Structures are given as C-alpha cells and as structure tokens.
CSV table of C-alpha atoms in Angstrom, one decimal:
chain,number,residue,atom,x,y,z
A,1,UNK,CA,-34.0,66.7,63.8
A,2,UNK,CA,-34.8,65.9,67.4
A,3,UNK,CA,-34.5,68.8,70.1
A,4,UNK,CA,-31.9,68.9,72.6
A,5,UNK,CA,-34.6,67.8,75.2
A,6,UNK,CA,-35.4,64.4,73.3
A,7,UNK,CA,-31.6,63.7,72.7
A,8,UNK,CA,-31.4,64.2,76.3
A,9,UNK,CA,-34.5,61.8,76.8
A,10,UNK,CA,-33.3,59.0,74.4
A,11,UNK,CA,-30.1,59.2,76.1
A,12,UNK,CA,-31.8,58.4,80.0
A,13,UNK,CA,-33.6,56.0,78.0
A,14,UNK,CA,-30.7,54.0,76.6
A,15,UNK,CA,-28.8,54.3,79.6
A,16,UNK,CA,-32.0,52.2,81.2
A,17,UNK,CA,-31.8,49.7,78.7
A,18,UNK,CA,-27.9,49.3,79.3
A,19,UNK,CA,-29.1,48.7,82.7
A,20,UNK,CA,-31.6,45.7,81.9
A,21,UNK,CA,-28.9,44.6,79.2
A,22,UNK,CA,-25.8,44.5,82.3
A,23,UNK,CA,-28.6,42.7,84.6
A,24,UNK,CA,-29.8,40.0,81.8
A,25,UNK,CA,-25.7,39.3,81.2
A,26,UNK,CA,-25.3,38.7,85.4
A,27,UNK,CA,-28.4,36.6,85.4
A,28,UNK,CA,-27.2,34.5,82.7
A,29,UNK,CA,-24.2,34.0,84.2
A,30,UNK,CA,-25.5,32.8,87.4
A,31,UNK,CA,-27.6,30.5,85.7
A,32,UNK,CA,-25.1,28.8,83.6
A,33,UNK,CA,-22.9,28.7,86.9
A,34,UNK,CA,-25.6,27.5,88.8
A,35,UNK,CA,-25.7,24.4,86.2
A,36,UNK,CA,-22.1,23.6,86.3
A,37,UNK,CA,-22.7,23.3,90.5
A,38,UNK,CA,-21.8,27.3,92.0
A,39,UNK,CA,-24.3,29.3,94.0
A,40,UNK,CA,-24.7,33.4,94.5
A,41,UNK,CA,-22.7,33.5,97.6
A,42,UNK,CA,-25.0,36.1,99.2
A,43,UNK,CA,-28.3,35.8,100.1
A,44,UNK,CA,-30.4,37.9,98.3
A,45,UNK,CA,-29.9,39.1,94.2
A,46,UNK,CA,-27.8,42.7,95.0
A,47,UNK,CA,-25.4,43.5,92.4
A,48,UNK,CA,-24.5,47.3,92.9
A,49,UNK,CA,-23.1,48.9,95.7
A,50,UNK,CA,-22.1,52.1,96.6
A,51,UNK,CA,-24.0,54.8,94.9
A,52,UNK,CA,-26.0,57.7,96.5
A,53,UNK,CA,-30.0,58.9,96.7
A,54,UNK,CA,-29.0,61.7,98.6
A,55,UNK,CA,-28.3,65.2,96.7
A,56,UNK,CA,-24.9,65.7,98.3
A,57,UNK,CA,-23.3,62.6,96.2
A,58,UNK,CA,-24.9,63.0,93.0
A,59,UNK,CA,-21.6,61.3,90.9
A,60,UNK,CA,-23.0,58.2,92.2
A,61,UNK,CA,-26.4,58.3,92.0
A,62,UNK,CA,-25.6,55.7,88.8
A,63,UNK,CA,-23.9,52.7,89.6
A,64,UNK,CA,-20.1,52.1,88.5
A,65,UNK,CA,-20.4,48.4,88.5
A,66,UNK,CA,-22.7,45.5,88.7
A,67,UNK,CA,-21.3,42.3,90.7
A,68,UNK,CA,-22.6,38.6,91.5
A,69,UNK,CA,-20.4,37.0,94.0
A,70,UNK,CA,-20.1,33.0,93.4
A,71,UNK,CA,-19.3,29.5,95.5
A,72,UNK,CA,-18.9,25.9,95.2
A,73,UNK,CA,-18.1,24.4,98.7
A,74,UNK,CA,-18.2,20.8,97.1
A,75,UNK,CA,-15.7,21.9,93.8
A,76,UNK,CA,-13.6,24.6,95.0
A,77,UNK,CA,-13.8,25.1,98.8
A,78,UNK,CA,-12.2,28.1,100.2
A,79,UNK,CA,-13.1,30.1,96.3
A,80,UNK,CA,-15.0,33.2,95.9
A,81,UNK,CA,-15.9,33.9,92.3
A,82,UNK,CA,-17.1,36.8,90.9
A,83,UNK,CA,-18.8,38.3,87.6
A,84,UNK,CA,-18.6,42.0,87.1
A,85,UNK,CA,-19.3,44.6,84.5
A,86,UNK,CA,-17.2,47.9,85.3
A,87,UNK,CA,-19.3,50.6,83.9
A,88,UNK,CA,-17.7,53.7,85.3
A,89,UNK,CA,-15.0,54.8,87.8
A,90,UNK,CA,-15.9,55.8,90.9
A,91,UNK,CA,-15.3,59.1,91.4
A,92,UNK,CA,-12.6,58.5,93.5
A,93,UNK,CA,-10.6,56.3,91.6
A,94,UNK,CA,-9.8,58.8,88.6
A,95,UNK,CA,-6.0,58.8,89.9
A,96,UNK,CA,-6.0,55.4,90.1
A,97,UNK,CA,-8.1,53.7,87.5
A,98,UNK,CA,-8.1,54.6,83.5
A,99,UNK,CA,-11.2,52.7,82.2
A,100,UNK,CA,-11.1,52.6,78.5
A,101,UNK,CA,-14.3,51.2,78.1
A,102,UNK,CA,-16.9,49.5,79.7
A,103,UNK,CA,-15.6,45.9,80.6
A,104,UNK,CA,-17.0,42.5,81.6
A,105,UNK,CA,-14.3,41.1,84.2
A,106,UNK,CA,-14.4,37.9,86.2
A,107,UNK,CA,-11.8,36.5,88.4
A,108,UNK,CA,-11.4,34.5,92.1
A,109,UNK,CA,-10.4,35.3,95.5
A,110,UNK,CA,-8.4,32.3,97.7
A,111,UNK,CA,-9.3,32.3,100.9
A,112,UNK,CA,-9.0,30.4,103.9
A,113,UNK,CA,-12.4,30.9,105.0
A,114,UNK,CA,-14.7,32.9,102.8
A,115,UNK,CA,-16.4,36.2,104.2
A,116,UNK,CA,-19.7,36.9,104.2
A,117,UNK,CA,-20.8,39.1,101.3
A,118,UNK,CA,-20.9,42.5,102.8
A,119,UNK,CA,-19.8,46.2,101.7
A,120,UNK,CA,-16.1,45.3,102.7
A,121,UNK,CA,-16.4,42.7,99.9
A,122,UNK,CA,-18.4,44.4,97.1
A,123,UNK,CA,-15.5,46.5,96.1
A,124,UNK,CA,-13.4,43.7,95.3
A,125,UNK,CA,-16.3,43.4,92.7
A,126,UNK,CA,-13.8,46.1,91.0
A,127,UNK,CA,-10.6,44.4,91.4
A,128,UNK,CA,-9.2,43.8,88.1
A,129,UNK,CA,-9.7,47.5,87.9
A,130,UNK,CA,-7.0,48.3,90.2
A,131,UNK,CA,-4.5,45.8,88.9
A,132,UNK,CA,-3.6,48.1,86.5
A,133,UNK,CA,-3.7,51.5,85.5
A,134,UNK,CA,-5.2,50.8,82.6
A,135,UNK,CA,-6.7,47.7,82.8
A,136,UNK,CA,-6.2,44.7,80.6
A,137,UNK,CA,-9.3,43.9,78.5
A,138,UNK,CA,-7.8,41.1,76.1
A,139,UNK,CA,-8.9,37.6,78.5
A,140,UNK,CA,-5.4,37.7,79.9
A,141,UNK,CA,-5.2,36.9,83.7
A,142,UNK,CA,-3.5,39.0,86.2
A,143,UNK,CA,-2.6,37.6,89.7
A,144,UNK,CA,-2.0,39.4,93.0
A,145,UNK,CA,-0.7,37.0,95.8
A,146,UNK,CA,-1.3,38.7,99.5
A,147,UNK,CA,2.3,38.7,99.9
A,148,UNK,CA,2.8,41.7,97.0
A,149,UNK,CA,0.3,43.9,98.8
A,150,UNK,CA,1.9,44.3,102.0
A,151,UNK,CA,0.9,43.7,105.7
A,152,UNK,CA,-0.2,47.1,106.6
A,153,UNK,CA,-2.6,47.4,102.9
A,154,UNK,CA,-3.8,43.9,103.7
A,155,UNK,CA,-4.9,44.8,107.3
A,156,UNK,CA,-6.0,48.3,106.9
A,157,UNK,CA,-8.8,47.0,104.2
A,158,UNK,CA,-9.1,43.2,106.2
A,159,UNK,CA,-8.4,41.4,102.9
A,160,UNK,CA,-8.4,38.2,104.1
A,161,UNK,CA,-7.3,36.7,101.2
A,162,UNK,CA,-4.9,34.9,99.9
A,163,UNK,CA,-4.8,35.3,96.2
A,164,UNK,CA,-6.2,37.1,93.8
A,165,UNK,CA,-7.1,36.2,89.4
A,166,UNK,CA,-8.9,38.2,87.3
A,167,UNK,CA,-9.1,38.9,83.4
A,168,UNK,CA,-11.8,41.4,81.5
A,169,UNK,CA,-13.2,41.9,78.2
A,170,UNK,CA,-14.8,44.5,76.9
A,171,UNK,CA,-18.6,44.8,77.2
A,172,UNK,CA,-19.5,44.7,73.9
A,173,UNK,CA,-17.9,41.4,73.0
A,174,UNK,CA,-20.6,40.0,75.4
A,175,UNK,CA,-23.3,39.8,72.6
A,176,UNK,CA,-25.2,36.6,73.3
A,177,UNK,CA,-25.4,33.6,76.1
A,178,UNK,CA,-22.8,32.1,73.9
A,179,UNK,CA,-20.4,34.7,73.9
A,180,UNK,CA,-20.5,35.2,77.6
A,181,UNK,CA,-20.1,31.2,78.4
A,182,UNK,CA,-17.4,30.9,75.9
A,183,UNK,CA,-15.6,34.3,77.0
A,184,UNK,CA,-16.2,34.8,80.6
A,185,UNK,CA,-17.4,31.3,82.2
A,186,UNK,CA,-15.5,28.8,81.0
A,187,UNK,CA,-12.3,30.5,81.3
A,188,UNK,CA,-13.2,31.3,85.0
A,189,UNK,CA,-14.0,27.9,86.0
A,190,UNK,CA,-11.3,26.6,83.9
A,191,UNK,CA,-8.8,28.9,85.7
A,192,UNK,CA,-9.8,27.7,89.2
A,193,UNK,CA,-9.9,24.5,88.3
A,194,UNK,CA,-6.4,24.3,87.1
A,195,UNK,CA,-5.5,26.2,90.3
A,196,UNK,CA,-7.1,23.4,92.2
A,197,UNK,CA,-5.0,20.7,90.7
C-alpha cells in the first residue's frame, strides 16, 4: 500500500504524461493536416494560453486546453481551423461551461480576413465549449452564425467572424493516429469542404 505522499506523486506524474499524450495527439494532427495541404496558422508551436506562474492565480497554473490554429489559403481561403483538447474549465467559466469530461473538439471560423493568432484568438480554441452548457461530445456539429450573437457581443470581444462549426469527442476515444484522422480530421476537412461548395 503506497503512502498518501506517493499517491500524490504518481498522480503529478500521470498528470505529466497526459500532458505529453494531449501534445503527441496536436502534433499528429498537424502533421496529417499538413499532408492534406493546411499549415499552423501561427508562427511558432504554442498550444496553451492563459494560465499563471505567479502565486496569486494558482487555478491556472495548469492549462485548461491545448489548441493548434490551422489554414489553407489555396483550399479554403478566408478558414481558420482549429484542434483542441478541453481539459478543464477555466475558473471562470464554471457558470457557463459544464465539462463532463475531457474532450477533443475541432471546428472552423469564416472570416473575411483571418486574424493573426494572438490571445484575442486563443480562446476561441474553447468554443465548442460555450455552445452549450453542457457540451455535445457525440461528432455532432453545432453552428453559430455572427448574426445570433448580437452586435454589441460581437464588438465587445472583436469577433470578426462570420461563422462558426464545431463538434467534440471525448478524449479517450482518441486512442491511436487512426482514431484521431478517422474521428477528428476527416470530418473537419470534410465539413469545410462541403461548406465551400
């Protein structure tokens, strides 16, 4: 029987390796999107955002998501793609946001031009949590069109955007290369495909 000092210990520990394990599943995702002709949209390999080192926010001294951020100027012009594991809610969001789970989401933002990938983008890393309270996990899509959010909302936070898809699943489906391609990839780049047409 182990004391309560190893539990604690072996639980850090396996909250490290669920960080390698959510950065292996982004970095195989941008590799097979990089194949089928999409590039990170930013220009270095960030995928958290807003969490603390400083002692007065220690809720977020552990990440609540991990993004990538995708385009294809040639296949979809005017698309911002996006795969992100939703780990946590922000401490901030409790009232809004009722994560069952840990969830692998993916969706698309419209836009007439594309912004560059800065902290007034990140968070939309988190958007199919806010589409619902409790968000869908079961591959279905969810659209918001900027005319359902409301001139004041979409100026207040500079949206920019048009549209809005996104779908999740939950985390542990994502067990292999495979799973995530069939699962998360191809549905994303069929969905914006069949947008385009």
């Amino acid at each position: 029987m182990n004391s309560p000092g190893a539990d604690l210990l072996a639980l850090l520990q396996d909250v490290r390796t669920l960080h390698n394990e959510v950065g292996r599943l982004l970095s195989t995702g941008e590799e097979i999107l990089r194949e089928r002709g999409w590039r990170g949209a930013s220009n270095d390999s960030s995928a958290t955002a807003y969490y603390s080192t400083g002692l007065d926010n220690p809720k977020q001294w552990m990440a609540s998501e991990a993004f990538r951020f995708y385009r294809s100027d040639d296949g979809a012009p005017g698309v911002l793609a996006f795969v992100s594991v939703l780990l946590l809610p922000h401490a901030s969001d409790l009232d809004k946001l009722k994560l069952e789970e840990p969830l692998v989401t993916a969706g698309w933002f419209q836009y007439v031009q594309i912004p560059t990938i800065t902290t007034s983008v990140q968070w939309h890393s988190r958007w199919h949590g806010y589409s619902e309270r409790t968000p869908r996990a079961d591959g279905s899509w969810v659209e918001t069109l900027a005319t359902e959010i409301g001139k004041t909302e979409m100026d207040r936070y500079r949206y920019g955007f048009t549209r809005v898809r996104t779908f999740g699943r939950p985390l542990v489906q994502i067990d292999s290369p495979a799973t995530l391609d069939a699962l998360v990839i191809q549905p994303l780049l069929e969905d914006i495909s069949r947008a385009k047409s």
